[in-house]
């Protein structure tokens, strides 16, 4: 077995940092040693990675991606191969993607389909949540089976997208009751889709077809309302663990914060786009340019303090996780489907490569601490979704999934700079951030170093997840 030593770096975890060397034996971390201890103990390694002046952190865990998702009449443009390679370029060593079941379809077929897409194609490890787009007796039974047998311990429901993935309140309650029995986490897309569809139809009837109307017809109040309703339903179902995905609005954050203060098992994630991008500066760009930033929940107005509140929510642990909701579509032939009708623009932004970089800028800007960066981007997602302590921590016995981060480096993001996602544009074009991905290891294998991808598609393995270890 190959022995690797990452020497002289600063090891950073969710609870602190220290000067330490990390010894890796094969695929796992064998020891975290005080400086000089390896030499004193006569420990030798086949290879030493010099991390002097750098941070050594757990590889990123992105628990919200959509590789190859069929959506809006097309498919998300990253395959499991291209998307996981881009993830590795960004210091991410595990993704959790969403297998899909729609109304009338069989859950096991949907899962098998997702395994077929991913198996043998991933550059880093991966797990699945299961989307339940049709709640009925059969899919409820399948949910229990997935928890007990398939390592799938979380399910996403949609209060949005009527006619596509939408679940009504009765269906949501039944699925939550089921999750309560099996110990699964319910993930919720919390937007009032019925009311949104009325606003969309009215806007189109007025001739309001530009991309910016995507946000104006999905007001923050309807995210707040749906978040509150999901919280109440989870309470009625017996304080079932509820995880609100891709939160963009202060109104929704307030609901989560209040529920958490009441002691409810409610958690939430946000994504880089909701921390940095806005209706005015991005979605409302002239002509059809704004289509690049059509995603749901939508980008919000920069004048309404959502950015400020979400950063505060991250500091206060009202927001536990930062994921990406990576759902890339090219402009050509994909976003273009919605020219002249914003409601036909496929929803999604590609970010899987840039989350660690963009959130590190939050450390530089003093929005969050270095430790909170690690916690929200690696440790908590691993704990929330049953991957810990295999993933999300640098400790003996954990998988050697490691990001060596250079705080003195610099990253220019964009098509002409750093960009490895399978997209013809970047939602992050022109972003300049401090720090840089230096070296990335996935289960002991170096997959990125010297600005080169050295891994391979097929190295990544499916991870069966346990139940969450993050519940109140
Ligand atoms: O715009 C988004 N978020 N697209 C992906 C589907 C979803 O709702 O997560
Ligand atoms: Zn969603
Ligand atoms: Zn999503």
GROMACS .gro file of C-alpha atoms and ligand atoms in nm:
model
  483
    1UNK     CA    1   0.000   0.000   0.000
    2UNK     CA    2   0.126   0.345  -0.088
    3UNK     CA    3   0.215   0.568   0.205
    4UNK     CA    4   0.181   0.941   0.163
    5UNK     CA    5   0.276   1.217   0.403
    6UNK     CA    6   0.129   1.565   0.375
    7UNK     CA    7   0.382   1.762   0.573
    8UNK     CA    8   0.415   2.100   0.740
    9UNK     CA    9   0.066   2.225   0.664
   10UNK     CA   10  -0.199   2.371   0.891
   11UNK     CA   11  -0.473   2.112   0.935
   12UNK     CA   12  -0.811   2.283   0.962
   13UNK     CA   13  -1.127   2.121   1.090
   14UNK     CA   14  -1.469   2.244   1.195
   15UNK     CA   15  -1.349   2.308   1.549
   16UNK     CA   16  -0.998   2.442   1.508
   17UNK     CA   17  -0.664   2.438   1.334
   18UNK     CA   18  -0.316   2.314   1.417
   19UNK     CA   19   0.022   2.257   1.259
   20UNK     CA   20   0.028   1.885   1.175
   21UNK     CA   21   0.139   1.623   0.927
   22UNK     CA   22  -0.115   1.384   0.779
   23UNK     CA   23  -0.008   1.025   0.717
   24UNK     CA   24  -0.206   0.832   0.458
   25UNK     CA   25  -0.193   0.457   0.418
   26UNK     CA   26  -0.359   0.346   0.095
   27UNK     CA   27  -0.707   0.497   0.087
   28UNK     CA   28  -0.736   0.609   0.449
   29UNK     CA   29  -0.584   0.853   0.692
   30UNK     CA   30  -0.355   0.659   0.924
   31UNK     CA   31  -0.248   0.936   1.161
   32UNK     CA   32  -0.245   1.310   1.224
   33UNK     CA   33   0.098   1.381   1.367
   34UNK     CA   34   0.252   1.675   1.548
   35UNK     CA   35   0.527   1.843   1.345
   36UNK     CA   36   0.847   1.636   1.362
   37UNK     CA   37   0.670   1.332   1.509
   38UNK     CA   38   0.692   1.130   1.187
   39UNK     CA   39   1.069   1.168   1.185
   40UNK     CA   40   1.100   1.097   1.557
   41UNK     CA   41   0.899   0.777   1.517
   42UNK     CA   42   1.097   0.671   1.210
   43UNK     CA   43   0.785   0.683   0.989
   44UNK     CA   44   0.867   0.683   0.622
   45UNK     CA   45   0.647   0.751   0.323
   46UNK     CA   46   0.660   0.670  -0.047
   47UNK     CA   47   0.583   1.030  -0.124
   48UNK     CA   48   0.575   1.355   0.071
   49UNK     CA   49   0.353   1.645  -0.031
   50UNK     CA   50   0.491   1.972   0.098
   51UNK     CA   51   0.205   2.176   0.243
   52UNK     CA   52   0.415   2.445   0.413
   53UNK     CA   53   0.218   2.771   0.423
   54UNK     CA   54  -0.099   2.591   0.313
   55UNK     CA   55  -0.421   2.470   0.469
   56UNK     CA   56  -0.494   2.098   0.475
   57UNK     CA   57  -0.871   2.052   0.492
   58UNK     CA   58  -1.124   1.774   0.434
   59UNK     CA   59  -1.224   1.746   0.069
   60UNK     CA   60  -1.543   1.933  -0.008
   61UNK     CA   61  -1.874   1.749   0.021
   62UNK     CA   62  -2.138   1.890  -0.215
   63UNK     CA   63  -2.473   1.739  -0.120
   64UNK     CA   64  -2.680   1.898  -0.395
   65UNK     CA   65  -2.591   1.827  -0.759
   66UNK     CA   66  -2.788   1.733  -1.069
   67UNK     CA   67  -2.566   1.560  -1.324
   68UNK     CA   68  -2.750   1.469  -1.646
   69UNK     CA   69  -3.087   1.572  -1.496
   70UNK     CA   70  -3.368   1.571  -1.755
   71UNK     CA   71  -3.536   1.907  -1.691
   72UNK     CA   72  -3.722   2.169  -1.893
   73UNK     CA   73  -3.711   1.962  -2.213
   74UNK     CA   74  -3.337   1.899  -2.206
   75UNK     CA   75  -3.067   1.739  -1.988
   76UNK     CA   76  -2.825   1.907  -1.749
   77UNK     CA   77  -2.508   1.942  -1.953
   78UNK     CA   78  -2.258   1.784  -1.714
   79UNK     CA   79  -2.238   1.407  -1.722
   80UNK     CA   80  -2.123   1.227  -1.410
   81UNK     CA   81  -1.780   1.218  -1.575
   82UNK     CA   82  -1.746   1.585  -1.669
   83UNK     CA   83  -1.921   1.705  -1.353
   84UNK     CA   84  -1.715   1.504  -1.109
   85UNK     CA   85  -1.391   1.600  -1.284
   86UNK     CA   86  -1.495   1.966  -1.252
   87UNK     CA   87  -1.580   1.901  -0.887
   88UNK     CA   88  -1.232   1.758  -0.827
   89UNK     CA   89  -1.080   2.069  -0.989
   90UNK     CA   90  -1.267   2.262  -0.722
   91UNK     CA   91  -1.148   2.060  -0.424
   92UNK     CA   92  -1.468   1.855  -0.393
   93UNK     CA   93  -1.421   1.485  -0.319
   94UNK     CA   94  -1.781   1.372  -0.266
   95UNK     CA   95  -2.108   1.468  -0.431
   96UNK     CA   96  -2.458   1.357  -0.345
   97UNK     CA   97  -2.674   1.371  -0.658
   98UNK     CA   98  -3.050   1.326  -0.691
   99UNK     CA   99  -3.196   1.010  -0.844
  100UNK     CA  100  -3.539   1.086  -0.992
  101UNK     CA  101  -3.882   0.928  -0.967
  102UNK     CA  102  -4.180   1.099  -1.130
  103UNK     CA  103  -4.551   1.042  -1.073
  104UNK     CA  104  -4.647   0.702  -1.213
  105UNK     CA  105  -4.288   0.580  -1.227
  106UNK     CA  106  -4.126   0.316  -1.012
  107UNK     CA  107  -3.875   0.442  -0.755
  108UNK     CA  108  -3.642   0.144  -0.798
  109UNK     CA  109  -3.634   0.201  -1.175
  110UNK     CA  110  -3.542   0.566  -1.118
  111UNK     CA  111  -3.263   0.465  -0.884
  112UNK     CA  112  -3.133   0.198  -1.123
  113UNK     CA  113  -3.129   0.459  -1.397
  114UNK     CA  114  -2.913   0.688  -1.182
  115UNK     CA  115  -2.672   0.408  -1.092
  116UNK     CA  116  -2.637   0.332  -1.463
  117UNK     CA  117  -2.551   0.695  -1.540
  118UNK     CA  118  -2.291   0.721  -1.262
  119UNK     CA  119  -2.128   0.381  -1.229
  120UNK     CA  120  -1.778   0.366  -1.372
  121UNK     CA  121  -1.789   0.731  -1.476
  122UNK     CA  122  -1.715   0.932  -1.162
  123UNK     CA  123  -1.378   1.079  -1.073
  124UNK     CA  124  -1.472   1.120  -0.706
  125UNK     CA  125  -1.703   0.936  -0.466
  126UNK     CA  126  -2.076   0.988  -0.492
  127UNK     CA  127  -2.402   0.906  -0.320
  128UNK     CA  128  -2.767   0.963  -0.406
  129UNK     CA  129  -3.070   1.126  -0.254
  130UNK     CA  130  -3.398   1.015  -0.409
  131UNK     CA  131  -3.648   1.260  -0.554
  132UNK     CA  132  -4.002   1.140  -0.493
  133UNK     CA  133  -4.203   1.312  -0.766
  134UNK     CA  134  -4.507   1.093  -0.711
  135UNK     CA  135  -4.606   1.014  -0.354
  136UNK     CA  136  -4.828   0.704  -0.342
  137UNK     CA  137  -4.846   0.372  -0.156
  138UNK     CA  138  -4.580   0.216  -0.376
  139UNK     CA  139  -4.329   0.501  -0.356
  140UNK     CA  140  -4.377   0.526   0.021
  141UNK     CA  141  -4.291   0.158   0.057
  142UNK     CA  142  -3.988   0.209  -0.165
  143UNK     CA  143  -3.865   0.494   0.055
  144UNK     CA  144  -3.840   0.256   0.351
  145UNK     CA  145  -3.665  -0.002   0.136
  146UNK     CA  146  -3.408   0.251   0.017
  147UNK     CA  147  -3.321   0.353   0.372
  148UNK     CA  148  -3.293  -0.006   0.493
  149UNK     CA  149  -3.111  -0.155   0.195
  150UNK     CA  150  -2.971   0.093  -0.054
  151UNK     CA  151  -2.783   0.354   0.150
  152UNK     CA  152  -3.026   0.625   0.048
  153UNK     CA  153  -3.137   0.800   0.362
  154UNK     CA  154  -3.279   1.131   0.234
  155UNK     CA  155  -3.563   1.222  -0.001
  156UNK     CA  156  -3.645   1.541  -0.184
  157UNK     CA  157  -4.001   1.663  -0.232
  158UNK     CA  158  -4.114   1.967  -0.428
  159UNK     CA  159  -4.371   2.228  -0.330
  160UNK     CA  160  -4.289   2.388  -0.668
  161UNK     CA  161  -4.314   2.273  -1.032
  162UNK     CA  162  -4.682   2.163  -1.053
  163UNK     CA  163  -4.720   1.888  -1.312
  164UNK     CA  164  -4.351   1.796  -1.291
  165UNK     CA  165  -4.233   1.706  -0.940
  166UNK     CA  166  -4.499   1.884  -0.727
  167UNK     CA  167  -4.637   1.718  -0.413
  168UNK     CA  168  -4.948   1.853  -0.238
  169UNK     CA  169  -4.967   1.900   0.138
  170UNK     CA  170  -5.133   1.562   0.199
  171UNK     CA  171  -4.864   1.384   0.000
  172UNK     CA  172  -4.594   1.577   0.182
  173UNK     CA  173  -4.740   1.481   0.519
  174UNK     CA  174  -4.756   1.114   0.425
  175UNK     CA  175  -4.395   1.114   0.301
  176UNK     CA  176  -4.282   1.291   0.616
  177UNK     CA  177  -4.462   1.039   0.837
  178UNK     CA  178  -4.286   0.764   0.645
  179UNK     CA  179  -3.948   0.934   0.691
  180UNK     CA  180  -4.023   0.969   1.062
  181UNK     CA  181  -4.054   0.592   1.087
  182UNK     CA  182  -3.739   0.508   0.890
  183UNK     CA  183  -3.517   0.785   1.027
  184UNK     CA  184  -3.468   0.952   0.689
  185UNK     CA  185  -3.420   1.325   0.631
  186UNK     CA  186  -3.687   1.503   0.424
  187UNK     CA  187  -3.542   1.760   0.185
  188UNK     CA  188  -3.779   2.026   0.060
  189UNK     CA  189  -3.787   2.258  -0.240
  190UNK     CA  190  -3.992   2.521  -0.059
  191UNK     CA  191  -4.170   2.752  -0.300
  192UNK     CA  192  -4.547   2.782  -0.344
  193UNK     CA  193  -4.563   2.646  -0.698
  194UNK     CA  194  -4.940   2.681  -0.738
  195UNK     CA  195  -4.932   3.055  -0.666
  196UNK     CA  196  -4.616   3.098  -0.875
  197UNK     CA  197  -4.785   2.944  -1.178
  198UNK     CA  198  -5.064   3.204  -1.151
  199UNK     CA  199  -4.810   3.486  -1.140
  200UNK     CA  200  -4.618   3.339  -1.433
  201UNK     CA  201  -4.931   3.312  -1.649
  202UNK     CA  202  -5.030   3.672  -1.563
  203UNK     CA  203  -4.680   3.803  -1.645
  204UNK     CA  204  -4.669   3.625  -1.980
  205UNK     CA  205  -5.018   3.757  -2.063
  206UNK     CA  206  -4.882   4.110  -2.006
  207UNK     CA  207  -4.596   4.038  -2.246
  208UNK     CA  208  -4.335   4.019  -1.968
  209UNK     CA  209  -4.115   3.749  -2.117
  210UNK     CA  210  -3.757   3.844  -2.026
  211UNK     CA  211  -3.548   3.628  -1.788
  212UNK     CA  212  -3.581   3.878  -1.502
  213UNK     CA  213  -3.951   3.796  -1.470
  214UNK     CA  214  -3.844   3.453  -1.350
  215UNK     CA  215  -3.754   3.616  -1.017
  216UNK     CA  216  -4.039   3.867  -1.013
  217UNK     CA  217  -4.294   3.585  -1.043
  218UNK     CA  218  -4.134   3.386  -0.761
  219UNK     CA  219  -4.147   3.642  -0.479
  220UNK     CA  220  -3.961   3.585  -0.155
  221UNK     CA  221  -4.292   3.572   0.034
  222UNK     CA  222  -4.380   3.252  -0.151
  223UNK     CA  223  -4.050   3.096  -0.045
  224UNK     CA  224  -4.114   3.206   0.313
  225UNK     CA  225  -4.472   3.076   0.308
  226UNK     CA  226  -4.375   2.735   0.170
  227UNK     CA  227  -4.087   2.707   0.416
  228UNK     CA  228  -4.326   2.776   0.704
  229UNK     CA  229  -4.578   2.523   0.571
  230UNK     CA  230  -4.310   2.255   0.536
  231UNK     CA  231  -4.195   2.325   0.891
  232UNK     CA  232  -4.549   2.292   1.029
  233UNK     CA  233  -4.609   1.971   0.837
  234UNK     CA  234  -4.281   1.825   0.966
  235UNK     CA  235  -4.388   1.914   1.320
  236UNK     CA  236  -4.729   1.750   1.275
  237UNK     CA  237  -4.554   1.443   1.133
  238UNK     CA  238  -4.365   1.414   1.463
  239UNK     CA  239  -4.069   1.651   1.449
  240UNK     CA  240  -3.940   1.475   1.140
  241UNK     CA  241  -3.597   1.601   1.028
  242UNK     CA  242  -3.654   1.861   0.761
  243UNK     CA  243  -3.382   2.010   0.541
  244UNK     CA  244  -3.475   2.311   0.324
  245UNK     CA  245  -3.272   2.315   0.004
  246UNK     CA  246  -3.129   2.608  -0.194
  247UNK     CA  247  -3.254   2.884   0.036
  248UNK     CA  248  -3.242   3.231  -0.119
  249UNK     CA  249  -3.470   3.455   0.087
  250UNK     CA  250  -3.455   3.628   0.426
  251UNK     CA  251  -3.823   3.540   0.471
  252UNK     CA  252  -3.745   3.168   0.453
  253UNK     CA  253  -3.439   3.202   0.674
  254UNK     CA  254  -3.651   3.363   0.946
  255UNK     CA  255  -3.887   3.067   0.945
  256UNK     CA  256  -3.601   2.820   0.983
  257UNK     CA  257  -3.435   3.024   1.256
  258UNK     CA  258  -3.759   3.041   1.457
  259UNK     CA  259  -3.824   2.669   1.419
  260UNK     CA  260  -3.472   2.589   1.531
  261UNK     CA  261  -3.510   2.816   1.834
  262UNK     CA  262  -3.827   2.620   1.919
  263UNK     CA  263  -3.614   2.304   1.911
  264UNK     CA  264  -3.746   2.158   1.587
  265UNK     CA  265  -3.529   1.934   1.369
  266UNK     CA  266  -3.514   2.190   1.088
  267UNK     CA  267  -3.203   2.266   0.884
  268UNK     CA  268  -3.125   2.456   0.568
  269UNK     CA  269  -2.864   2.502   0.299
  270UNK     CA  270  -2.786   2.794   0.078
  271UNK     CA  271  -2.571   2.809  -0.236
  272UNK     CA  272  -2.300   3.048  -0.361
  273UNK     CA  273  -2.539   3.209  -0.611
  274UNK     CA  274  -2.762   3.333  -0.329
  275UNK     CA  275  -2.465   3.481  -0.144
  276UNK     CA  276  -2.311   3.669  -0.437
  277UNK     CA  277  -2.543   3.710  -0.737
  278UNK     CA  278  -2.853   3.927  -0.772
  279UNK     CA  279  -3.160   4.006  -0.978
  280UNK     CA  280  -3.029   4.345  -1.083
  281UNK     CA  281  -2.667   4.258  -1.166
  282UNK     CA  282  -2.721   3.919  -1.327
  283UNK     CA  283  -3.074   3.799  -1.403
  284UNK     CA  284  -3.181   4.140  -1.537
  285UNK     CA  285  -2.888   4.177  -1.780
  286UNK     CA  286  -2.999   4.310  -2.120
  287UNK     CA  287  -3.160   4.091  -2.383
  288UNK     CA  288  -3.151   3.720  -2.314
  289UNK     CA  289  -2.818   3.725  -2.121
  290UNK     CA  290  -3.002   3.690  -1.790
  291UNK     CA  291  -3.103   3.335  -1.885
  292UNK     CA  292  -2.761   3.223  -1.758
  293UNK     CA  293  -2.885   3.295  -1.407
  294UNK     CA  294  -3.233   3.144  -1.420
  295UNK     CA  295  -3.254   2.901  -1.131
  296UNK     CA  296  -3.508   2.815  -0.864
  297UNK     CA  297  -3.529   2.942  -0.603
  298UNK     CA  298  -3.444   3.259  -0.799
  299UNK     CA  299  -3.177   3.524  -0.753
  300UNK     CA  300  -3.318   3.800  -0.532
  301UNK     CA  301  -3.295   4.179  -0.533
  302UNK     CA  302  -2.970   4.316  -0.395
  303UNK     CA  303  -3.172   4.592  -0.229
  304UNK     CA  304  -3.357   4.352   0.004
  305UNK     CA  305  -3.068   4.238   0.225
  306UNK     CA  306  -3.091   3.869   0.137
  307UNK     CA  307  -2.714   3.841   0.088
  308UNK     CA  308  -2.644   4.002   0.424
  309UNK     CA  309  -2.899   3.785   0.602
  310UNK     CA  310  -2.779   3.461   0.444
  311UNK     CA  311  -2.417   3.529   0.543
  312UNK     CA  312  -2.538   3.600   0.896
  313UNK     CA  313  -2.743   3.281   0.886
  314UNK     CA  314  -2.426   3.091   0.800
  315UNK     CA  315  -2.243   3.245   1.093
  316UNK     CA  316  -2.531   3.169   1.332
  317UNK     CA  317  -2.581   2.809   1.210
  318UNK     CA  318  -2.933   2.897   1.101
  319UNK     CA  319  -2.792   2.778   0.769
  320UNK     CA  320  -2.596   2.458   0.826
  321UNK     CA  321  -2.465   2.379   0.480
  322UNK     CA  322  -2.347   2.538   0.158
  323UNK     CA  323  -2.414   2.321  -0.146
  324UNK     CA  324  -2.424   2.427  -0.512
  325UNK     CA  325  -2.748   2.290  -0.660
  326UNK     CA  326  -2.520   2.236  -0.959
  327UNK     CA  327  -2.759   2.206  -1.254
  328UNK     CA  328  -2.576   2.334  -1.563
  329UNK     CA  329  -2.733   2.416  -1.897
  330UNK     CA  330  -2.559   2.568  -2.199
  331UNK     CA  331  -2.699   2.883  -2.358
  332UNK     CA  332  -2.695   2.721  -2.701
  333UNK     CA  333  -2.988   2.484  -2.755
  334UNK     CA  334  -3.068   2.470  -2.383
  335UNK     CA  335  -3.128   2.806  -2.211
  336UNK     CA  336  -3.233   2.926  -2.559
  337UNK     CA  337  -3.545   2.711  -2.531
  338UNK     CA  338  -3.686   2.998  -2.328
  339UNK     CA  339  -3.625   3.286  -2.570
  340UNK     CA  340  -3.947   3.486  -2.567
  341UNK     CA  341  -4.085   3.295  -2.265
  342UNK     CA  342  -3.883   3.299  -1.944
  343UNK     CA  343  -4.090   3.011  -1.803
  344UNK     CA  344  -3.936   2.777  -2.063
  345UNK     CA  345  -3.575   2.851  -1.969
  346UNK     CA  346  -3.430   2.537  -1.806
  347UNK     CA  347  -3.370   2.616  -1.439
  348UNK     CA  348  -3.019   2.583  -1.310
  349UNK     CA  349  -2.670   2.726  -1.259
  350UNK     CA  350  -2.338   2.541  -1.272
  351UNK     CA  351  -2.115   2.589  -0.967
  352UNK     CA  352  -1.980   2.252  -0.857
  353UNK     CA  353  -1.625   2.361  -0.942
  354UNK     CA  354  -1.632   2.689  -0.754
  355UNK     CA  355  -1.803   2.644  -0.416
  356UNK     CA  356  -1.483   2.601  -0.213
  357UNK     CA  357  -1.325   2.899  -0.392
  358UNK     CA  358  -1.627   3.129  -0.356
  359UNK     CA  359  -1.685   3.043   0.008
  360UNK     CA  360  -1.318   3.089   0.092
  361UNK     CA  361  -1.365   3.445  -0.029
  362UNK     CA  362  -1.623   3.468   0.250
  363UNK     CA  363  -1.337   3.390   0.491
  364UNK     CA  364  -1.120   3.660   0.333
  365UNK     CA  365  -1.412   3.905   0.353
  366UNK     CA  366  -1.459   3.814   0.721
  367UNK     CA  367  -1.812   3.683   0.668
  368UNK     CA  368  -1.722   3.340   0.812
  369UNK     CA  369  -1.420   3.188   0.983
  370UNK     CA  370  -1.180   2.942   0.825
  371UNK     CA  371  -1.325   2.669   1.046
  372UNK     CA  372  -1.681   2.760   0.944
  373UNK     CA  373  -1.574   2.729   0.579
  374UNK     CA  374  -1.470   2.372   0.647
  375UNK     CA  375  -1.776   2.303   0.860
  376UNK     CA  376  -2.038   2.427   0.610
  377UNK     CA  377  -1.867   2.289   0.299
  378UNK     CA  378  -1.744   1.952   0.426
  379UNK     CA  379  -1.806   1.844   0.784
  380UNK     CA  380  -2.173   1.930   0.836
  381UNK     CA  381  -2.287   1.806   0.494
  382UNK     CA  382  -2.112   1.477   0.575
  383UNK     CA  383  -2.279   1.457   0.916
  384UNK     CA  384  -2.619   1.571   0.789
  385UNK     CA  385  -2.633   1.300   0.525
  386UNK     CA  386  -2.473   1.000   0.694
  387UNK     CA  387  -2.126   1.017   0.541
  388UNK     CA  388  -1.937   1.105   0.858
  389UNK     CA  389  -1.675   1.014   0.983
  390UNK     CA  390  -1.572   0.848   0.655
  391UNK     CA  391  -1.602   1.187   0.486
  392UNK     CA  392  -1.582   1.548   0.607
  393UNK     CA  393  -1.299   1.519   0.858
  394UNK     CA  394  -0.924   1.473   0.877
  395UNK     CA  395  -0.886   1.203   1.140
  396UNK     CA  396  -0.743   0.851   1.162
  397UNK     CA  397  -0.973   0.603   0.989
  398UNK     CA  398  -1.139   0.860   0.763
  399UNK     CA  399  -1.111   0.831   0.387
  400UNK     CA  400  -0.808   1.024   0.265
  401UNK     CA  401  -1.022   1.283   0.086
  402UNK     CA  402  -0.813   1.595   0.126
  403UNK     CA  403  -0.783   1.943  -0.019
  404UNK     CA  404  -0.454   2.126   0.017
  405UNK     CA  405  -0.549   2.491  -0.015
  406UNK     CA  406  -0.305   2.771  -0.093
  407UNK     CA  407  -0.421   3.088   0.085
  408UNK     CA  408  -0.153   3.289  -0.094
  409UNK     CA  409  -0.278   3.186  -0.438
  410UNK     CA  410  -0.539   3.354  -0.652
  411UNK     CA  411  -0.817   3.215  -0.872
  412UNK     CA  412  -0.962   3.384  -1.180
  413UNK     CA  413  -1.292   3.220  -1.272
  414UNK     CA  414  -1.439   3.214  -1.622
  415UNK     CA  415  -1.429   3.053  -1.966
  416UNK     CA  416  -1.094   3.211  -2.045
  417UNK     CA  417  -0.956   3.128  -1.700
  418UNK     CA  418  -1.051   2.845  -1.461
  419UNK     CA  419  -1.353   2.658  -1.598
  420UNK     CA  420  -1.390   2.280  -1.634
  421UNK     CA  421  -1.768   2.235  -1.625
  422UNK     CA  422  -1.936   2.128  -1.949
  423UNK     CA  423  -2.096   2.464  -2.017
  424UNK     CA  424  -2.060   2.728  -2.289
  425UNK     CA  425  -2.067   3.008  -2.031
  426UNK     CA  426  -1.992   3.059  -1.664
  427UNK     CA  427  -2.235   3.210  -1.416
  428UNK     CA  428  -1.917   3.320  -1.237
  429UNK     CA  429  -1.741   3.481  -1.534
  430UNK     CA  430  -1.491   3.741  -1.417
  431UNK     CA  431  -1.497   3.651  -1.049
  432UNK     CA  432  -1.154   3.699  -0.893
  433UNK     CA  433  -1.101   3.527  -0.559
  434UNK     CA  434  -0.819   3.489  -0.315
  435UNK     CA  435  -0.674   3.144  -0.251
  436UNK     CA  436  -0.633   2.850  -0.481
  437UNK     CA  437  -0.686   2.476  -0.500
  438UNK     CA  438  -0.335   2.333  -0.470
  439UNK     CA  439  -0.365   1.955  -0.442
  440UNK     CA  440  -0.669   1.727  -0.415
  441UNK     CA  441  -0.671   1.367  -0.296
  442UNK     CA  442  -0.961   1.127  -0.333
  443UNK     CA  443  -0.925   0.816  -0.112
  444UNK     CA  444  -0.548   0.858  -0.112
  445UNK     CA  445  -0.512   0.913  -0.487
  446UNK     CA  446  -0.387   1.252  -0.603
  447UNK     CA  447  -0.651   1.372  -0.850
  448UNK     CA  448  -0.541   1.735  -0.892
  449UNK     CA  449  -0.193   1.885  -0.858
  450UNK     CA  450   0.018   2.143  -1.041
  451UNK     CA  451  -0.292   2.274  -1.219
  452UNK     CA  452  -0.344   1.933  -1.376
  453UNK     CA  453  -0.617   1.675  -1.335
  454UNK     CA  454  -0.438   1.349  -1.257
  455UNK     CA  455  -0.739   1.135  -1.161
  456UNK     CA  456  -0.959   0.922  -1.380
  457UNK     CA  457  -1.326   0.866  -1.444
  458UNK     CA  458  -1.416   0.541  -1.272
  459UNK     CA  459  -1.204   0.601  -0.963
  460UNK     CA  460  -1.512   0.735  -0.778
  461UNK     CA  461  -1.720   0.483  -0.586
  462UNK     CA  462  -2.085   0.483  -0.481
  463UNK     CA  463  -2.113   0.546  -0.107
  464UNK     CA  464  -2.400   0.387   0.081
  465UNK     CA  465  -2.500   0.646   0.337
  466UNK     CA  466  -2.603   0.589   0.700
  467UNK     CA  467  -2.871   0.785   0.882
  468UNK     CA  468  -2.797   1.146   0.966
  469UNK     CA  469  -2.585   1.210   1.273
  470UNK     CA  470  -2.672   1.579   1.287
  471UNK     CA  471  -3.019   1.576   1.440
  472UNK     CA  472  -3.118   1.783   1.744
  473LIG     O1  473  -3.285   2.573  -1.067
  473LIG     C1  474  -3.271   2.464  -1.013
  473LIG     N1  475  -3.260   2.460  -0.884
  473LIG     N2  476  -3.265   2.352  -1.086
  473LIG     C2  477  -3.253   2.221  -1.038
  473LIG     C3  478  -3.380   2.162  -0.985
  473LIG     C4  479  -3.404   2.200  -0.841
  473LIG     O2  480  -3.510   2.249  -0.811
  473LIG     O3  481  -3.317   2.178  -0.757
  474LIG    ZN1  482  -3.515   2.235  -0.599
  475LIG    ZN1  483  -3.156   2.109  -0.702
   0.00000   0.00000   0.00000
